[in-house]
């Protein structure tokens, strides 16, 4: 009920490429109908249409062809009439963009799916596991979800008191990816929304201050980086230290690409 209330509170003026994922097709037509009465909204309809297209597929049905409209309806589109800036009335078929592949994930929609849905999408990525995902996709996922993985022999994965049991008890959804006699478990949990703290700027120092510190000019990423001449000791891994929390395997699997789909209008014209 809360989601329905929020949807009704949304309108074209406060619609963004993130909040548009919260609404459904009927909400879009409701907003467009309300916008017909607002001259400012009508003048910026193309801008709002671009926002809508980021989450919805939109097809214009020319000449209000009922046969084409019926075909789009069978494909899950919602069909309705809208009025453009020049008061020209057109028919649109609208359908929410599916999130079925990892390439469908974006920073705008990642927080608008459940952990179960996310793991379902990852599982469709050829069953390659977490490391089969590109770094950019991993970054998008981790912007909205807490992710952890472990790879263990099948008979050890569900060991009582182990990581698997603890994560599930903590509210994580889990995907098991078989890798021969081993299994990779991917744990996912939606991150709580947090308010971004406002940046606080210090007062600028005067030109005559004597307490200037050269370290202040160092980039943040380099401040704690050891000098090239420093000796850095690196511990070699020990087989005795391998456990369920640190053992990982990597499989590099490439993603495929979708072929361009034919236009439905062209298909109907050829019938």
C-alpha atoms as an extended CHARMM CRD file, in Angstrom:
* protein
*
       271  EXT
         1         1  UNK       CA              0.0000000000        0.0000000000        0.0000000000  PROA      1               0.0000000000
         2         2  UNK       CA              2.9220000000        2.3230000000        0.7160000000  PROA      2               0.0000000000
         3         3  UNK       CA              4.3360000000        1.7560000000       -2.7850000000  PROA      3               0.0000000000
         4         4  UNK       CA              0.9520000000        2.6130000000       -4.3360000000  PROA      4               0.0000000000
         5         5  UNK       CA              0.8130000000        5.8690000000       -2.3550000000  PROA      5               0.0000000000
         6         6  UNK       CA              4.3120000000        6.7980000000       -3.4620000000  PROA      6               0.0000000000
         7         7  UNK       CA              3.4260000000        6.0970000000       -7.0830000000  PROA      7               0.0000000000
         8         8  UNK       CA              0.4260000000        8.4280000000       -6.8800000000  PROA      8               0.0000000000
         9         9  UNK       CA              2.6190000000       11.1360000000       -5.3740000000  PROA      9               0.0000000000
        10        10  UNK       CA              4.9850000000       11.0040000000       -8.3400000000  PROA      10              0.0000000000
        11        11  UNK       CA              4.3660000000       13.3010000000      -11.2880000000  PROA      11              0.0000000000
        12        12  UNK       CA              6.2580000000       14.3450000000      -14.3850000000  PROA      12              0.0000000000
        13        13  UNK       CA              7.9420000000       17.2420000000      -12.5830000000  PROA      13              0.0000000000
        14        14  UNK       CA              9.6220000000       15.0620000000       -9.9480000000  PROA      14              0.0000000000
        15        15  UNK       CA             10.1610000000       12.0170000000      -12.1480000000  PROA      15              0.0000000000
        16        16  UNK       CA             13.8310000000       10.9930000000      -12.5080000000  PROA      16              0.0000000000
        17        17  UNK       CA             15.6850000000        8.1430000000      -14.2050000000  PROA      17              0.0000000000
        18        18  UNK       CA             15.7560000000        6.4310000000      -10.8120000000  PROA      18              0.0000000000
        19        19  UNK       CA             12.1960000000        7.0160000000       -9.5360000000  PROA      19              0.0000000000
        20        20  UNK       CA             10.7180000000        6.0900000000      -12.9190000000  PROA      20              0.0000000000
        21        21  UNK       CA             11.5400000000        2.4570000000      -12.0670000000  PROA      21              0.0000000000
        22        22  UNK       CA              9.0450000000        2.6970000000       -9.1750000000  PROA      22              0.0000000000
        23        23  UNK       CA              6.0400000000        3.2210000000      -11.4570000000  PROA      23              0.0000000000
        24        24  UNK       CA              4.0680000000        1.0440000000      -13.8510000000  PROA      24              0.0000000000
        25        25  UNK       CA              2.5260000000        1.6180000000      -17.2750000000  PROA      25              0.0000000000
        26        26  UNK       CA             -0.7970000000        2.9240000000      -15.9430000000  PROA      26              0.0000000000
        27        27  UNK       CA              1.0970000000        5.4480000000      -13.7710000000  PROA      27              0.0000000000
        28        28  UNK       CA              2.8420000000        6.8070000000      -16.8630000000  PROA      28              0.0000000000
        29        29  UNK       CA             -0.4430000000        7.3680000000      -18.6860000000  PROA      29              0.0000000000
        30        30  UNK       CA             -1.8870000000        9.0210000000      -15.5570000000  PROA      30              0.0000000000
        31        31  UNK       CA              1.0600000000       11.4320000000      -15.3570000000  PROA      31              0.0000000000
        32        32  UNK       CA              0.8590000000       12.2390000000      -19.0630000000  PROA      32              0.0000000000
        33        33  UNK       CA             -2.8900000000       12.9130000000      -18.7910000000  PROA      33              0.0000000000
        34        34  UNK       CA             -2.2840000000       15.2730000000      -15.8570000000  PROA      34              0.0000000000
        35        35  UNK       CA              0.4620000000       16.9960000000      -17.8070000000  PROA      35              0.0000000000
        36        36  UNK       CA             -1.9510000000       17.9260000000      -20.5920000000  PROA      36              0.0000000000
        37        37  UNK       CA             -3.4190000000       20.5520000000      -18.2430000000  PROA      37              0.0000000000
        38        38  UNK       CA             -0.0360000000       22.0870000000      -17.4320000000  PROA      38              0.0000000000
        39        39  UNK       CA              1.4510000000       24.3130000000      -20.1380000000  PROA      39              0.0000000000
        40        40  UNK       CA              4.9710000000       24.0370000000      -18.6860000000  PROA      40              0.0000000000
        41        41  UNK       CA              4.8420000000       20.2460000000      -18.7500000000  PROA      41              0.0000000000
        42        42  UNK       CA              3.5440000000       20.1700000000      -22.3200000000  PROA      42              0.0000000000
        43        43  UNK       CA              6.4080000000       22.4050000000      -23.4550000000  PROA      43              0.0000000000
        44        44  UNK       CA              8.9360000000       19.9590000000      -21.9510000000  PROA      44              0.0000000000
        45        45  UNK       CA              7.2370000000       16.7070000000      -22.9110000000  PROA      45              0.0000000000
        46        46  UNK       CA             10.1940000000       15.4920000000      -24.9510000000  PROA      46              0.0000000000
        47        47  UNK       CA             12.4360000000       15.8390000000      -21.8800000000  PROA      47              0.0000000000
        48        48  UNK       CA             10.0370000000       13.7650000000      -19.7620000000  PROA      48              0.0000000000
        49        49  UNK       CA              9.6450000000       11.2470000000      -22.5840000000  PROA      49              0.0000000000
        50        50  UNK       CA             13.4170000000       10.6630000000      -22.5060000000  PROA      50              0.0000000000
        51        51  UNK       CA             13.2080000000        9.9280000000      -18.7680000000  PROA      51              0.0000000000
        52        52  UNK       CA             10.3030000000        7.5300000000      -19.3250000000  PROA      52              0.0000000000
        53        53  UNK       CA             12.1990000000        5.7510000000      -22.1240000000  PROA      53              0.0000000000
        54        54  UNK       CA             15.0600000000        4.9710000000      -19.7250000000  PROA      54              0.0000000000
        55        55  UNK       CA             12.7430000000        2.4790000000      -17.9520000000  PROA      55              0.0000000000
        56        56  UNK       CA              9.9970000000        1.8160000000      -20.5140000000  PROA      56              0.0000000000
        57        57  UNK       CA              9.8270000000        0.7370000000      -24.1310000000  PROA      57              0.0000000000
        58        58  UNK       CA              7.6150000000        3.1460000000      -26.0720000000  PROA      58              0.0000000000
        59        59  UNK       CA              6.1660000000        2.4700000000      -29.5100000000  PROA      59              0.0000000000
        60        60  UNK       CA              4.0270000000        4.9760000000      -31.4120000000  PROA      60              0.0000000000
        61        61  UNK       CA              1.0640000000        3.4310000000      -33.1970000000  PROA      61              0.0000000000
        62        62  UNK       CA              0.4560000000        5.4710000000      -36.3250000000  PROA      62              0.0000000000
        63        63  UNK       CA             -3.0450000000        6.1660000000      -37.5700000000  PROA      63              0.0000000000
        64        64  UNK       CA             -4.4400000000        4.5320000000      -34.4210000000  PROA      64              0.0000000000
        65        65  UNK       CA             -4.1860000000        1.1270000000      -36.1330000000  PROA      65              0.0000000000
        66        66  UNK       CA             -6.2830000000       -1.2250000000      -33.9710000000  PROA      66              0.0000000000
        67        67  UNK       CA             -4.6600000000       -4.3340000000      -35.4380000000  PROA      67              0.0000000000
        68        68  UNK       CA             -1.1910000000       -3.1720000000      -34.4000000000  PROA      68              0.0000000000
        69        69  UNK       CA             -2.5330000000       -2.0770000000      -31.0060000000  PROA      69              0.0000000000
        70        70  UNK       CA             -3.8740000000       -5.5740000000      -30.3760000000  PROA      70              0.0000000000
        71        71  UNK       CA             -0.5190000000       -7.1370000000      -31.2190000000  PROA      71              0.0000000000
        72        72  UNK       CA              1.2970000000       -4.8580000000      -28.7510000000  PROA      72              0.0000000000
        73        73  UNK       CA             -1.3100000000       -5.6560000000      -26.0950000000  PROA      73              0.0000000000
        74        74  UNK       CA             -0.6440000000       -9.3900000000      -26.5560000000  PROA      74              0.0000000000
        75        75  UNK       CA              3.0640000000       -8.6690000000      -26.0160000000  PROA      75              0.0000000000
        76        76  UNK       CA              2.3210000000       -7.1110000000      -22.6230000000  PROA      76              0.0000000000
        77        77  UNK       CA              2.2350000000       -3.4550000000      -23.6570000000  PROA      77              0.0000000000
        78        78  UNK       CA             -0.3580000000       -1.0390000000      -22.3360000000  PROA      78              0.0000000000
        79        79  UNK       CA             -1.8820000000        1.1020000000      -25.0800000000  PROA      79              0.0000000000
        80        80  UNK       CA             -3.2340000000        4.6120000000      -24.5970000000  PROA      80              0.0000000000
        81        81  UNK       CA             -3.6140000000        7.9950000000      -26.2470000000  PROA      81              0.0000000000
        82        82  UNK       CA             -1.5370000000       11.0490000000      -25.3060000000  PROA      82              0.0000000000
        83        83  UNK       CA             -1.4650000000       14.6450000000      -26.4950000000  PROA      83              0.0000000000
        84        84  UNK       CA              1.8520000000       16.0800000000      -27.7120000000  PROA      84              0.0000000000
        85        85  UNK       CA              3.1490000000       19.6700000000      -27.4400000000  PROA      85              0.0000000000
        86        86  UNK       CA              1.3600000000       20.7460000000      -30.6370000000  PROA      86              0.0000000000
        87        87  UNK       CA             -1.9270000000       19.2720000000      -29.2920000000  PROA      87              0.0000000000
        88        88  UNK       CA             -1.5900000000       16.4220000000      -31.7630000000  PROA      88              0.0000000000
        89        89  UNK       CA             -3.0980000000       13.2550000000      -30.3220000000  PROA      89              0.0000000000
        90        90  UNK       CA             -1.0880000000       10.0500000000      -30.7660000000  PROA      90              0.0000000000
        91        91  UNK       CA             -1.3480000000        6.4680000000      -29.5120000000  PROA      91              0.0000000000
        92        92  UNK       CA              1.4900000000        5.0020000000      -27.4850000000  PROA      92              0.0000000000
        93        93  UNK       CA              2.2030000000        1.3850000000      -26.5220000000  PROA      93              0.0000000000
        94        94  UNK       CA              4.2610000000        1.2820000000      -23.2960000000  PROA      94              0.0000000000
        95        95  UNK       CA              5.9560000000       -1.6170000000      -21.5280000000  PROA      95              0.0000000000
        96        96  UNK       CA              8.3970000000       -1.6960000000      -18.5840000000  PROA      96              0.0000000000
        97        97  UNK       CA             11.8930000000       -2.6820000000      -19.6820000000  PROA      97              0.0000000000
        98        98  UNK       CA             12.7020000000       -6.1840000000      -18.4070000000  PROA      98              0.0000000000
        99        99  UNK       CA             15.7430000000       -6.8200000000      -16.2370000000  PROA      99              0.0000000000
       100       100  UNK       CA             16.7010000000      -10.2820000000      -17.3980000000  PROA      100             0.0000000000
       101       101  UNK       CA             20.4260000000       -9.9980000000      -18.1960000000  PROA      101             0.0000000000
       102       102  UNK       CA             23.3100000000       -8.5440000000      -16.2250000000  PROA      102             0.0000000000
       103       103  UNK       CA             23.7160000000       -5.9730000000      -18.9980000000  PROA      103             0.0000000000
       104       104  UNK       CA             20.2270000000       -4.6580000000      -18.1250000000  PROA      104             0.0000000000
       105       105  UNK       CA             21.4690000000       -3.5680000000      -14.6840000000  PROA      105             0.0000000000
       106       106  UNK       CA             22.1780000000        0.1360000000      -14.1940000000  PROA      106             0.0000000000
       107       107  UNK       CA             22.9280000000        2.4670000000      -11.2890000000  PROA      107             0.0000000000
       108       108  UNK       CA             19.3650000000        3.7880000000      -11.6990000000  PROA      108             0.0000000000
       109       109  UNK       CA             17.5290000000        0.4560000000      -11.4570000000  PROA      109             0.0000000000
       110       110  UNK       CA             19.7950000000       -1.6310000000       -9.2100000000  PROA      110             0.0000000000
       111       111  UNK       CA             17.9400000000       -0.6720000000       -6.0190000000  PROA      111             0.0000000000
       112       112  UNK       CA             14.5710000000       -1.3760000000       -7.6130000000  PROA      112             0.0000000000
       113       113  UNK       CA             14.9470000000       -5.1590000000       -7.7300000000  PROA      113             0.0000000000
       114       114  UNK       CA             15.0620000000       -7.7530000000       -4.9610000000  PROA      114             0.0000000000
       115       115  UNK       CA             18.0860000000       -9.8280000000       -3.9850000000  PROA      115             0.0000000000
       116       116  UNK       CA             16.2890000000      -12.9200000000       -5.3000000000  PROA      116             0.0000000000
       117       117  UNK       CA             15.7550000000      -11.2230000000       -8.6780000000  PROA      117             0.0000000000
       118       118  UNK       CA             19.3920000000      -10.1160000000       -8.7940000000  PROA      118             0.0000000000
       119       119  UNK       CA             20.6670000000      -13.6460000000       -8.1960000000  PROA      119             0.0000000000
       120       120  UNK       CA             18.2750000000      -14.9500000000      -10.8440000000  PROA      120             0.0000000000
       121       121  UNK       CA             19.8000000000      -12.5070000000      -13.3400000000  PROA      121             0.0000000000
       122       122  UNK       CA             23.3540000000      -13.4980000000      -12.3350000000  PROA      122             0.0000000000
       123       123  UNK       CA             22.4530000000      -17.1820000000      -12.7030000000  PROA      123             0.0000000000
       124       124  UNK       CA             21.4430000000      -16.5220000000      -16.3260000000  PROA      124             0.0000000000
       125       125  UNK       CA             24.9620000000      -15.2770000000      -17.0660000000  PROA      125             0.0000000000
       126       126  UNK       CA             25.9790000000      -18.7620000000      -18.2930000000  PROA      126             0.0000000000
       127       127  UNK       CA             26.3340000000      -19.9790000000      -14.7120000000  PROA      127             0.0000000000
       128       128  UNK       CA             29.8320000000      -18.5420000000      -14.5400000000  PROA      128             0.0000000000
       129       129  UNK       CA             29.5580000000      -17.1360000000      -11.0320000000  PROA      129             0.0000000000
       130       130  UNK       CA             30.6010000000      -13.7880000000       -9.6140000000  PROA      130             0.0000000000
       131       131  UNK       CA             34.0090000000      -13.5810000000      -11.2820000000  PROA      131             0.0000000000
       132       132  UNK       CA             32.4600000000      -14.0730000000      -14.7200000000  PROA      132             0.0000000000
       133       133  UNK       CA             30.9130000000      -10.6090000000      -14.3970000000  PROA      133             0.0000000000
       134       134  UNK       CA             32.7800000000       -7.5780000000      -15.6960000000  PROA      134             0.0000000000
       135       135  UNK       CA             34.1510000000       -5.1150000000      -13.1520000000  PROA      135             0.0000000000
       136       136  UNK       CA             31.6720000000       -2.4540000000      -14.2920000000  PROA      136             0.0000000000
       137       137  UNK       CA             28.7090000000       -4.7880000000      -13.6560000000  PROA      137             0.0000000000
       138       138  UNK       CA             30.1250000000       -5.7680000000      -10.2640000000  PROA      138             0.0000000000
       139       139  UNK       CA             30.4250000000       -2.0720000000       -9.3490000000  PROA      139             0.0000000000
       140       140  UNK       CA             26.7820000000       -1.4550000000      -10.2940000000  PROA      140             0.0000000000
       141       141  UNK       CA             25.5970000000       -4.4410000000       -8.2450000000  PROA      141             0.0000000000
       142       142  UNK       CA             27.6680000000       -3.5030000000       -5.1980000000  PROA      142             0.0000000000
       143       143  UNK       CA             26.2980000000        0.0370000000       -5.2780000000  PROA      143             0.0000000000
       144       144  UNK       CA             22.9530000000       -1.4160000000       -4.1920000000  PROA      144             0.0000000000
       145       145  UNK       CA             23.7340000000       -4.7920000000       -2.6060000000  PROA      145             0.0000000000
       146       146  UNK       CA             26.0920000000       -6.2980000000       -0.0700000000  PROA      146             0.0000000000
       147       147  UNK       CA             27.8080000000       -9.1590000000       -1.8920000000  PROA      147             0.0000000000
       148       148  UNK       CA             30.0680000000      -11.9070000000       -0.5500000000  PROA      148             0.0000000000
       149       149  UNK       CA             31.1190000000      -15.2290000000       -2.0200000000  PROA      149             0.0000000000
       150       150  UNK       CA             32.7600000000      -18.4750000000       -0.9910000000  PROA      150             0.0000000000
       151       151  UNK       CA             33.8260000000      -21.5080000000       -3.0060000000  PROA      151             0.0000000000
       152       152  UNK       CA             34.0290000000      -24.8770000000       -1.2620000000  PROA      152             0.0000000000
       153       153  UNK       CA             33.6510000000      -28.5940000000       -1.9250000000  PROA      153             0.0000000000
       154       154  UNK       CA             29.9960000000      -29.6280000000       -2.0380000000  PROA      154             0.0000000000
       155       155  UNK       CA             30.1510000000      -31.5640000000        1.2070000000  PROA      155             0.0000000000
       156       156  UNK       CA             31.6040000000      -28.6150000000        3.1230000000  PROA      156             0.0000000000
       157       157  UNK       CA             29.4110000000      -25.7760000000        1.8600000000  PROA      157             0.0000000000
       158       158  UNK       CA             26.4780000000      -26.4670000000        4.1910000000  PROA      158             0.0000000000
       159       159  UNK       CA             28.6190000000      -27.3010000000        7.1970000000  PROA      159             0.0000000000
       160       160  UNK       CA             26.7810000000      -26.4590000000       10.4190000000  PROA      160             0.0000000000
       161       161  UNK       CA             27.8640000000      -23.1320000000       11.8160000000  PROA      161             0.0000000000
       162       162  UNK       CA             29.6570000000      -22.2060000000        8.6090000000  PROA      162             0.0000000000
       163       163  UNK       CA             29.4730000000      -19.0950000000        6.4520000000  PROA      163             0.0000000000
       164       164  UNK       CA             26.4540000000      -20.3550000000        4.4960000000  PROA      164             0.0000000000
       165       165  UNK       CA             24.3330000000      -20.8310000000        7.5890000000  PROA      165             0.0000000000
       166       166  UNK       CA             25.4150000000      -17.4890000000        9.1020000000  PROA      166             0.0000000000
       167       167  UNK       CA             24.6800000000      -15.4910000000        5.9470000000  PROA      167             0.0000000000
       168       168  UNK       CA             21.2240000000      -16.9970000000        5.4530000000  PROA      168             0.0000000000
       169       169  UNK       CA             20.4140000000      -16.3020000000        9.1140000000  PROA      169             0.0000000000
       170       170  UNK       CA             21.4940000000      -12.6690000000        8.5320000000  PROA      170             0.0000000000
       171       171  UNK       CA             18.9250000000      -12.2280000000        5.7610000000  PROA      171             0.0000000000
       172       172  UNK       CA             21.0860000000      -12.8740000000        2.6940000000  PROA      172             0.0000000000
       173       173  UNK       CA             19.6960000000      -14.6090000000       -0.3900000000  PROA      173             0.0000000000
       174       174  UNK       CA             22.0920000000      -17.1580000000       -1.8710000000  PROA      174             0.0000000000
       175       175  UNK       CA             22.8540000000      -18.5420000000       -5.3170000000  PROA      175             0.0000000000
       176       176  UNK       CA             24.8200000000      -21.7850000000       -5.6430000000  PROA      176             0.0000000000
       177       177  UNK       CA             26.9080000000      -22.1610000000       -8.8010000000  PROA      177             0.0000000000
       178       178  UNK       CA             28.2530000000      -25.6500000000       -9.4560000000  PROA      178             0.0000000000
       179       179  UNK       CA             31.9120000000      -25.8210000000      -10.4980000000  PROA      179             0.0000000000
       180       180  UNK       CA             32.7400000000      -29.4930000000      -10.8620000000  PROA      180             0.0000000000
       181       181  UNK       CA             32.9400000000      -31.0380000000       -7.4110000000  PROA      181             0.0000000000
       182       182  UNK       CA             33.0650000000      -27.5480000000       -5.8780000000  PROA      182             0.0000000000
       183       183  UNK       CA             30.2890000000      -24.9990000000       -5.4160000000  PROA      183             0.0000000000
       184       184  UNK       CA             30.4730000000      -21.2070000000       -5.3920000000  PROA      184             0.0000000000
       185       185  UNK       CA             27.9220000000      -19.5660000000       -3.1100000000  PROA      185             0.0000000000
       186       186  UNK       CA             27.0250000000      -15.9350000000       -3.9310000000  PROA      186             0.0000000000
       187       187  UNK       CA             25.3040000000      -14.0960000000       -1.0830000000  PROA      187             0.0000000000
       188       188  UNK       CA             23.3040000000      -10.9080000000       -1.7570000000  PROA      188             0.0000000000
       189       189  UNK       CA             21.4200000000       -8.4990000000        0.4930000000  PROA      189             0.0000000000
       190       190  UNK       CA             19.9650000000       -5.1030000000       -0.3870000000  PROA      190             0.0000000000
       191       191  UNK       CA             21.9040000000       -2.2910000000        1.2580000000  PROA      191             0.0000000000
       192       192  UNK       CA             19.9110000000        0.0580000000        3.5120000000  PROA      192             0.0000000000
       193       193  UNK       CA             19.4390000000        3.5230000000        2.0830000000  PROA      193             0.0000000000
       194       194  UNK       CA             21.6530000000        6.0950000000        3.7560000000  PROA      194             0.0000000000
       195       195  UNK       CA             21.6630000000        9.8640000000        3.5830000000  PROA      195             0.0000000000
       196       196  UNK       CA             24.8100000000       11.2820000000        2.0500000000  PROA      196             0.0000000000
       197       197  UNK       CA             26.5840000000       13.5300000000        4.5830000000  PROA      197             0.0000000000
       198       198  UNK       CA             27.1120000000       17.1110000000        3.5560000000  PROA      198             0.0000000000
       199       199  UNK       CA             30.7230000000       18.0730000000        2.9640000000  PROA      199             0.0000000000
       200       200  UNK       CA             32.2270000000       20.4390000000        5.5130000000  PROA      200             0.0000000000
       201       201  UNK       CA             34.8780000000       22.8080000000        4.2330000000  PROA      201             0.0000000000
       202       202  UNK       CA             37.5690000000       24.2580000000        6.5170000000  PROA      202             0.0000000000
       203       203  UNK       CA             38.2280000000       27.9760000000        6.5680000000  PROA      203             0.0000000000
       204       204  UNK       CA             40.9330000000       28.9190000000        4.0240000000  PROA      204             0.0000000000
       205       205  UNK       CA             44.3300000000       29.5710000000        5.5120000000  PROA      205             0.0000000000
       206       206  UNK       CA             45.8480000000       33.0180000000        5.2890000000  PROA      206             0.0000000000
       207       207  UNK       CA             48.7430000000       33.7420000000        2.9770000000  PROA      207             0.0000000000
       208       208  UNK       CA             51.0520000000       34.3300000000        5.9220000000  PROA      208             0.0000000000
       209       209  UNK       CA             50.3520000000       31.0710000000        7.7850000000  PROA      209             0.0000000000
       210       210  UNK       CA             53.4990000000       29.1570000000        8.7020000000  PROA      210             0.0000000000
       211       211  UNK       CA             51.8430000000       25.8060000000        9.3790000000  PROA      211             0.0000000000
       212       212  UNK       CA             51.5510000000       24.7310000000        5.7450000000  PROA      212             0.0000000000
       213       213  UNK       CA             52.1170000000       21.0170000000        5.3690000000  PROA      213             0.0000000000
       214       214  UNK       CA             53.3600000000       19.6500000000        2.0610000000  PROA      214             0.0000000000
       215       215  UNK       CA             51.3970000000       16.4550000000        2.7300000000  PROA      215             0.0000000000
       216       216  UNK       CA             48.1570000000       18.4180000000        2.2340000000  PROA      216             0.0000000000
       217       217  UNK       CA             48.9860000000       18.6690000000       -1.4670000000  PROA      217             0.0000000000
       218       218  UNK       CA             49.1390000000       14.8870000000       -1.8930000000  PROA      218             0.0000000000
       219       219  UNK       CA             46.1710000000       13.2510000000       -3.7050000000  PROA      219             0.0000000000
       220       220  UNK       CA             43.9520000000       11.2710000000       -1.3640000000  PROA      220             0.0000000000
       221       221  UNK       CA             44.7840000000        8.0190000000       -3.1450000000  PROA      221             0.0000000000
       222       222  UNK       CA             48.5570000000        8.5620000000       -2.7560000000  PROA      222             0.0000000000
       223       223  UNK       CA             48.6510000000        9.8210000000        0.8260000000  PROA      223             0.0000000000
       224       224  UNK       CA             49.1400000000        6.3980000000        2.4380000000  PROA      224             0.0000000000
       225       225  UNK       CA             50.8710000000        4.7750000000       -0.5210000000  PROA      225             0.0000000000
       226       226  UNK       CA             54.3950000000        3.5070000000        0.3340000000  PROA      226             0.0000000000
       227       227  UNK       CA             57.3320000000        5.1200000000       -1.4340000000  PROA      227             0.0000000000
       228       228  UNK       CA             58.9620000000        3.2000000000       -4.2720000000  PROA      228             0.0000000000
       229       229  UNK       CA             62.1700000000        2.8250000000       -2.2130000000  PROA      229             0.0000000000
       230       230  UNK       CA             60.3440000000        1.3780000000        0.7950000000  PROA      230             0.0000000000
       231       231  UNK       CA             60.6700000000       -2.3460000000        1.3780000000  PROA      231             0.0000000000
       232       232  UNK       CA             57.2270000000       -3.9120000000        1.4560000000  PROA      232             0.0000000000
       233       233  UNK       CA             56.9620000000       -7.3690000000        2.9430000000  PROA      233             0.0000000000
       234       234  UNK       CA             54.3880000000       -9.6160000000        1.3100000000  PROA      234             0.0000000000
       235       235  UNK       CA             53.2380000000      -12.7460000000        3.1120000000  PROA      235             0.0000000000
       236       236  UNK       CA             53.1730000000      -15.8440000000        0.9710000000  PROA      236             0.0000000000
       237       237  UNK       CA             49.9220000000      -17.8730000000        1.1670000000  PROA      237             0.0000000000
       238       238  UNK       CA             49.9560000000      -20.9780000000        3.3010000000  PROA      238             0.0000000000
       239       239  UNK       CA             47.8480000000      -23.9870000000        2.3360000000  PROA      239             0.0000000000
       240       240  UNK       CA             46.9790000000      -24.4660000000        5.9930000000  PROA      240             0.0000000000
       241       241  UNK       CA             45.3410000000      -21.0510000000        6.0980000000  PROA      241             0.0000000000
       242       242  UNK       CA             42.8310000000      -21.7950000000        3.3090000000  PROA      242             0.0000000000
       243       243  UNK       CA             39.2770000000      -21.9230000000        4.6050000000  PROA      243             0.0000000000
       244       244  UNK       CA             35.7230000000      -21.2760000000        3.4070000000  PROA      244             0.0000000000
       245       245  UNK       CA             36.0820000000      -17.5100000000        3.8560000000  PROA      245             0.0000000000
       246       246  UNK       CA             39.1250000000      -17.0010000000        1.6730000000  PROA      246             0.0000000000
       247       247  UNK       CA             39.2270000000      -19.7790000000       -0.9100000000  PROA      247             0.0000000000
       248       248  UNK       CA             38.1930000000      -18.5490000000       -4.3790000000  PROA      248             0.0000000000
       249       249  UNK       CA             38.2500000000      -19.8900000000       -7.8970000000  PROA      249             0.0000000000
       250       250  UNK       CA             37.9620000000      -17.8230000000      -11.0450000000  PROA      250             0.0000000000
       251       251  UNK       CA             36.3290000000      -18.6890000000      -14.3270000000  PROA      251             0.0000000000
       252       252  UNK       CA             36.5420000000      -16.1750000000      -17.1760000000  PROA      252             0.0000000000
       253       253  UNK       CA             33.4410000000      -16.4410000000      -19.3250000000  PROA      253             0.0000000000
       254       254  UNK       CA             32.4990000000      -13.8740000000      -21.9450000000  PROA      254             0.0000000000
       255       255  UNK       CA             29.0010000000      -12.4230000000      -22.2200000000  PROA      255             0.0000000000
       256       256  UNK       CA             27.0670000000      -12.7480000000      -25.4030000000  PROA      256             0.0000000000
       257       257  UNK       CA             25.2700000000       -9.9240000000      -27.1380000000  PROA      257             0.0000000000
       258       258  UNK       CA             21.6880000000       -9.7600000000      -28.2420000000  PROA      258             0.0000000000
       259       259  UNK       CA             20.8670000000       -9.5180000000      -31.9040000000  PROA      259             0.0000000000
       260       260  UNK       CA             18.8480000000       -6.4970000000      -32.9340000000  PROA      260             0.0000000000
       261       261  UNK       CA             15.1500000000       -7.3240000000      -32.7880000000  PROA      261             0.0000000000
       262       262  UNK       CA             12.9740000000       -6.6250000000      -35.7870000000  PROA      262             0.0000000000
       263       263  UNK       CA             10.3370000000       -3.9260000000      -35.5210000000  PROA      263             0.0000000000
       264       264  UNK       CA              6.9150000000       -5.3140000000      -34.7460000000  PROA      264             0.0000000000
       265       265  UNK       CA              5.3740000000       -2.8700000000      -37.2120000000  PROA      265             0.0000000000
       266       266  UNK       CA              7.5710000000       -4.3050000000      -39.9970000000  PROA      266             0.0000000000
       267       267  UNK       CA              6.5230000000       -7.8260000000      -39.0070000000  PROA      267             0.0000000000
       268       268  UNK       CA              2.8400000000       -6.9670000000      -39.2140000000  PROA      268             0.0000000000
       269       269  UNK       CA              3.3120000000       -5.1710000000      -42.5340000000  PROA      269             0.0000000000
       270       270  UNK       CA              4.8050000000       -8.3390000000      -44.0150000000  PROA      270             0.0000000000
       271       271  UNK       CA              1.8730000000      -10.5120000000      -42.9480000000  PROA      271             0.0000000000
